Coordinates of C-alpha atoms in Angstrom, one line a residue:
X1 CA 157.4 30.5 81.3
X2 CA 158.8 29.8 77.2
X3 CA 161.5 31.2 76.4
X4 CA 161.8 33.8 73.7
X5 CA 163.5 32.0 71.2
X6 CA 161.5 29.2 71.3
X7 CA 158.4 31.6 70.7
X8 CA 160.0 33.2 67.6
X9 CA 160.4 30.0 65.9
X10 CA 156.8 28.9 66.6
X11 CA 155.1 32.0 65.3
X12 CA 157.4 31.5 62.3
X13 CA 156.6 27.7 61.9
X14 CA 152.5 29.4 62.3
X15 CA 153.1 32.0 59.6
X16 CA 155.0 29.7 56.5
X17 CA 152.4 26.9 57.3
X18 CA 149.3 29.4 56.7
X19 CA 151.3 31.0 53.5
X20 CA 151.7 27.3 52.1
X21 CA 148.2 26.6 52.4
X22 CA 146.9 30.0 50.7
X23 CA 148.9 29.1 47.7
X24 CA 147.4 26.1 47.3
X25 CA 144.1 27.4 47.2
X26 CA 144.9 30.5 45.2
X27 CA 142.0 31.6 42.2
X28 CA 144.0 30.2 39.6
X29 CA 144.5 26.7 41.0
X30 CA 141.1 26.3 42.1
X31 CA 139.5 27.3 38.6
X32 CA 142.0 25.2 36.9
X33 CA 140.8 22.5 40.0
X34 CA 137.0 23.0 39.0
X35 CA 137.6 22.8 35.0
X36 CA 139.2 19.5 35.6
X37 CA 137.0 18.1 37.6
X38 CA 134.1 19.3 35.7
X39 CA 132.5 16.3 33.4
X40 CA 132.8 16.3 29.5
X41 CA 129.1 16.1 27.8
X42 CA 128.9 13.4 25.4
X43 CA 128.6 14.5 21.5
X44 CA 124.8 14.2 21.0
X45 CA 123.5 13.2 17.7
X46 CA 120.4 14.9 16.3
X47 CA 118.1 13.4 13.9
X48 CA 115.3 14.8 12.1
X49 CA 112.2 13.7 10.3
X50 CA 113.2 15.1 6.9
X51 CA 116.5 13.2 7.5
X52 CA 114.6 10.2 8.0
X53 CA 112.2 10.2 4.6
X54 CA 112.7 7.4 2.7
X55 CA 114.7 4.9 4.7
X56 CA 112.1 2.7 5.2
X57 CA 109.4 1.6 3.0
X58 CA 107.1 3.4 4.1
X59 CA 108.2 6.3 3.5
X60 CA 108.9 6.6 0.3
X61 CA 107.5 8.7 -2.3
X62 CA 104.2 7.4 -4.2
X63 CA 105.1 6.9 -7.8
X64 CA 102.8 8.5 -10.4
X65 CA 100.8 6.5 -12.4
X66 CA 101.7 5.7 -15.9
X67 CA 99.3 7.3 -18.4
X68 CA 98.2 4.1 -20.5
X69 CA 95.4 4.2 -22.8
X70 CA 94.0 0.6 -23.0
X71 CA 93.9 -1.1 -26.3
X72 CA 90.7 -1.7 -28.1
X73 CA 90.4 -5.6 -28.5
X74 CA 89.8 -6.0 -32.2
X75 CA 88.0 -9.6 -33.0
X76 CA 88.2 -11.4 -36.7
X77 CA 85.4 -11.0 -39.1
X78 CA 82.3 -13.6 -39.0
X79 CA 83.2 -14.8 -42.8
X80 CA 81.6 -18.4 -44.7
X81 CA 84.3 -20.3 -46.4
X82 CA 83.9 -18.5 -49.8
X83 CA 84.0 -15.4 -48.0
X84 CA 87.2 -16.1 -46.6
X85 CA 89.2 -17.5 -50.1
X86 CA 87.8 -14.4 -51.6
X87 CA 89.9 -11.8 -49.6
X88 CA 92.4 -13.9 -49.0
X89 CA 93.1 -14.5 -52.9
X90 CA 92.5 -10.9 -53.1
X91 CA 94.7 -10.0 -50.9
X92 CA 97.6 -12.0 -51.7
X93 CA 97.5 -11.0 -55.4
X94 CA 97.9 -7.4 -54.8
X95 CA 100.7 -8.5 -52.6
X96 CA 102.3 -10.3 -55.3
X97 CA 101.9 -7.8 -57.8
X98 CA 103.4 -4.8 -56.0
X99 CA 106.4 -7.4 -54.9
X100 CA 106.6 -8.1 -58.8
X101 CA 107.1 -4.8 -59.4
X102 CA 109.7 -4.3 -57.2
X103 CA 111.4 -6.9 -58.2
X104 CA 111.7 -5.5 -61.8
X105 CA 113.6 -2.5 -60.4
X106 CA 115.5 -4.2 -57.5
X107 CA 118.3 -7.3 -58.1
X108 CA 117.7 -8.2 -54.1
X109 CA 114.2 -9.4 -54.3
X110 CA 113.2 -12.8 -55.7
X111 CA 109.3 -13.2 -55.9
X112 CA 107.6 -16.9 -56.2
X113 CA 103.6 -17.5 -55.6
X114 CA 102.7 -21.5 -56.4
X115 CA 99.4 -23.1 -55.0
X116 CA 99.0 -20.4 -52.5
X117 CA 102.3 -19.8 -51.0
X118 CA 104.2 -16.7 -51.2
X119 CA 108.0 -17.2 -51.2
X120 CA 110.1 -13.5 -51.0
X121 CA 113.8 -14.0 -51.1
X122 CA 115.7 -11.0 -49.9
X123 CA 119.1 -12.4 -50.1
X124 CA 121.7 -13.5 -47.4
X125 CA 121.4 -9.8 -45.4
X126 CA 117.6 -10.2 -44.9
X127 CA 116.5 -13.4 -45.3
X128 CA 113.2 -15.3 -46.6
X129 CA 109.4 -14.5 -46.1
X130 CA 106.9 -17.1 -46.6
X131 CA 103.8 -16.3 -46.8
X132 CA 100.6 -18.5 -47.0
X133 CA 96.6 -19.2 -46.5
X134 CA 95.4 -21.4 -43.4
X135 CA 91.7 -21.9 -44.2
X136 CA 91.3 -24.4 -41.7
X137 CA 91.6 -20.9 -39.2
X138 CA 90.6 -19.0 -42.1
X139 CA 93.7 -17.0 -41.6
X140 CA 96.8 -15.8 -43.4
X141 CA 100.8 -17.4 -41.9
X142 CA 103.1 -14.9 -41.8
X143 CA 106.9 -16.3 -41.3
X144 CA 109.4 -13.5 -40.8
X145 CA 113.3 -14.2 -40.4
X146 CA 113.4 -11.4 -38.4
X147 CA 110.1 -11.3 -36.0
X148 CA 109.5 -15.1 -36.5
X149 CA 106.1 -16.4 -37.3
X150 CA 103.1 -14.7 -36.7
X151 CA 98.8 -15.4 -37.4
X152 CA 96.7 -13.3 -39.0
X153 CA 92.7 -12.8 -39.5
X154 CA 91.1 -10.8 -41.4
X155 CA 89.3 -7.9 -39.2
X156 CA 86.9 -5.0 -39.9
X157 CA 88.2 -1.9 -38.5
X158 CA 85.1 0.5 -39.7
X159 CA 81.5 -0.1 -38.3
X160 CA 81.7 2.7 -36.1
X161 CA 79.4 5.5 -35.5
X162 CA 78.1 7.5 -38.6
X163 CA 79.4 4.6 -40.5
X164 CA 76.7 1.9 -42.4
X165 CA 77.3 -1.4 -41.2
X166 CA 79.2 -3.5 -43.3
X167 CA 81.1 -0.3 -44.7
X168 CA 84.1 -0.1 -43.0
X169 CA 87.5 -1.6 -44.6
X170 CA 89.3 -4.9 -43.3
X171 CA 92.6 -5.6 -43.1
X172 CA 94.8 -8.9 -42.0
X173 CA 95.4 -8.2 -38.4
X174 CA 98.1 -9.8 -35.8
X175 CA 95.7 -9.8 -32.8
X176 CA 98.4 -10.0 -30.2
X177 CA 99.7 -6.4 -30.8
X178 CA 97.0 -5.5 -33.8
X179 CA 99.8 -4.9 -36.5
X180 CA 99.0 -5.8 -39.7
X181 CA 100.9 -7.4 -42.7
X182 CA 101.0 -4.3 -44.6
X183 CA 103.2 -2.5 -41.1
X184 CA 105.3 -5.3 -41.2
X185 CA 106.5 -4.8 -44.1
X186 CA 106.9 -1.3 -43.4
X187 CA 108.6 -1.5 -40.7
X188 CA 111.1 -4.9 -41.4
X189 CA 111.2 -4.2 -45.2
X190 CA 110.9 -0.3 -45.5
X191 CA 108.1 -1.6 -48.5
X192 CA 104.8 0.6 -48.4
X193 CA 101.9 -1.6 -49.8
X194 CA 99.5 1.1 -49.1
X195 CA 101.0 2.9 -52.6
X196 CA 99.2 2.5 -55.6
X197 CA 100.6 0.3 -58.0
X198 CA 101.1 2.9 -60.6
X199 CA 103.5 4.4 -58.4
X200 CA 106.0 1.7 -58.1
X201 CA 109.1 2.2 -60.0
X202 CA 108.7 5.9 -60.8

């Protein structure tokens, strides 16, 4: 038979070994318990298709299309010998005389014409223009200090519809970008050989 003291301390020793294993499994341990122990997501990255446009290649926006309008190819005139000297000489004479002029009012140009050369001195700033025929080409040689040297032939820029054929005016043309002498020396000189000679100097 056990003795009564003995059986008090065992049904102590029962009860504090139960309470220490309630408070270890109390609420807040185990949520706590659970949190830890439950695994972190890894950060996901999202990506989208607009996101994407234009990384590669082939994505990227089609570029418009430049609005160029073609050049008309011009083509010198069919001339015989005789017809070329003719407006050549022609030309070159009302180029010398509007330069003339000019150089009656200006001190910075310096006009000489021998044996078919044209020799325009603008002084150290600008330069000298030589200008001459080539009837071998049956053009006109343009040198320019500032554009360099440059070809010209005599082309018909009227024959067009509603005009007669062999109507329409000429002029000396450059054929690589279709200027002509006269815009040159617009645009170089600031000299407008379209004016009438009358008008010079007024």
């Amino acid at each position: 038979m056990m003795r009564p003291g003995f059986s008090k301390v065992a049904r102590a020793a029962s009860r504090g070994l139960r309470s220490s294993r309630l408070a270890r499994f109390t609420p807040a341990n185990v949520g706590a318990a659970s949190i830890l122990a439950r695994p972190c997501a890894s950060p996901k990255f999202m990506t989208t298709t607009a996101a994407r446009t234009g990384i590669t290649p082939d994505n990227k926006a089609p570029k418009a299309k430049d609005d160029v309008t073609p050049q008309v190819s011009k083509t010198p005139a069919d001339m015989t010998d005789s017809e070329y000297h003719a407006v050549a000489d022609e030309y070159l004479d009302r180029l010398v005389t509007h330069l003339e002029n000019l150089q009656d009012e200006r001190e910075d140009i310096d006009v000489e014409y021998s044996a078919g050369v044209l020799t325009l001195n603008f002084g150290p700033d600008i330069g000298i223009y030589v200008i001459n025929k080539q009837p071998p080409n049956k053009q006109i040689w343009l040198s320019s200090p500032r554009s360099g040297p440059k070809r010209y032939d005599y082309v018909i820029l009227g024959d067009s519809q509603g005009e007669k054929e062999g109507t329409g005016a000429g002029a000396w043309m450059y054929l690589r970008d279709n200027s002509t002498i006269d815009e040159l020396f617009l645009e170089e000189l600031d000299i407008d050989l379209s004016s009438p000679i009358s008008d010079l100097g007024e």
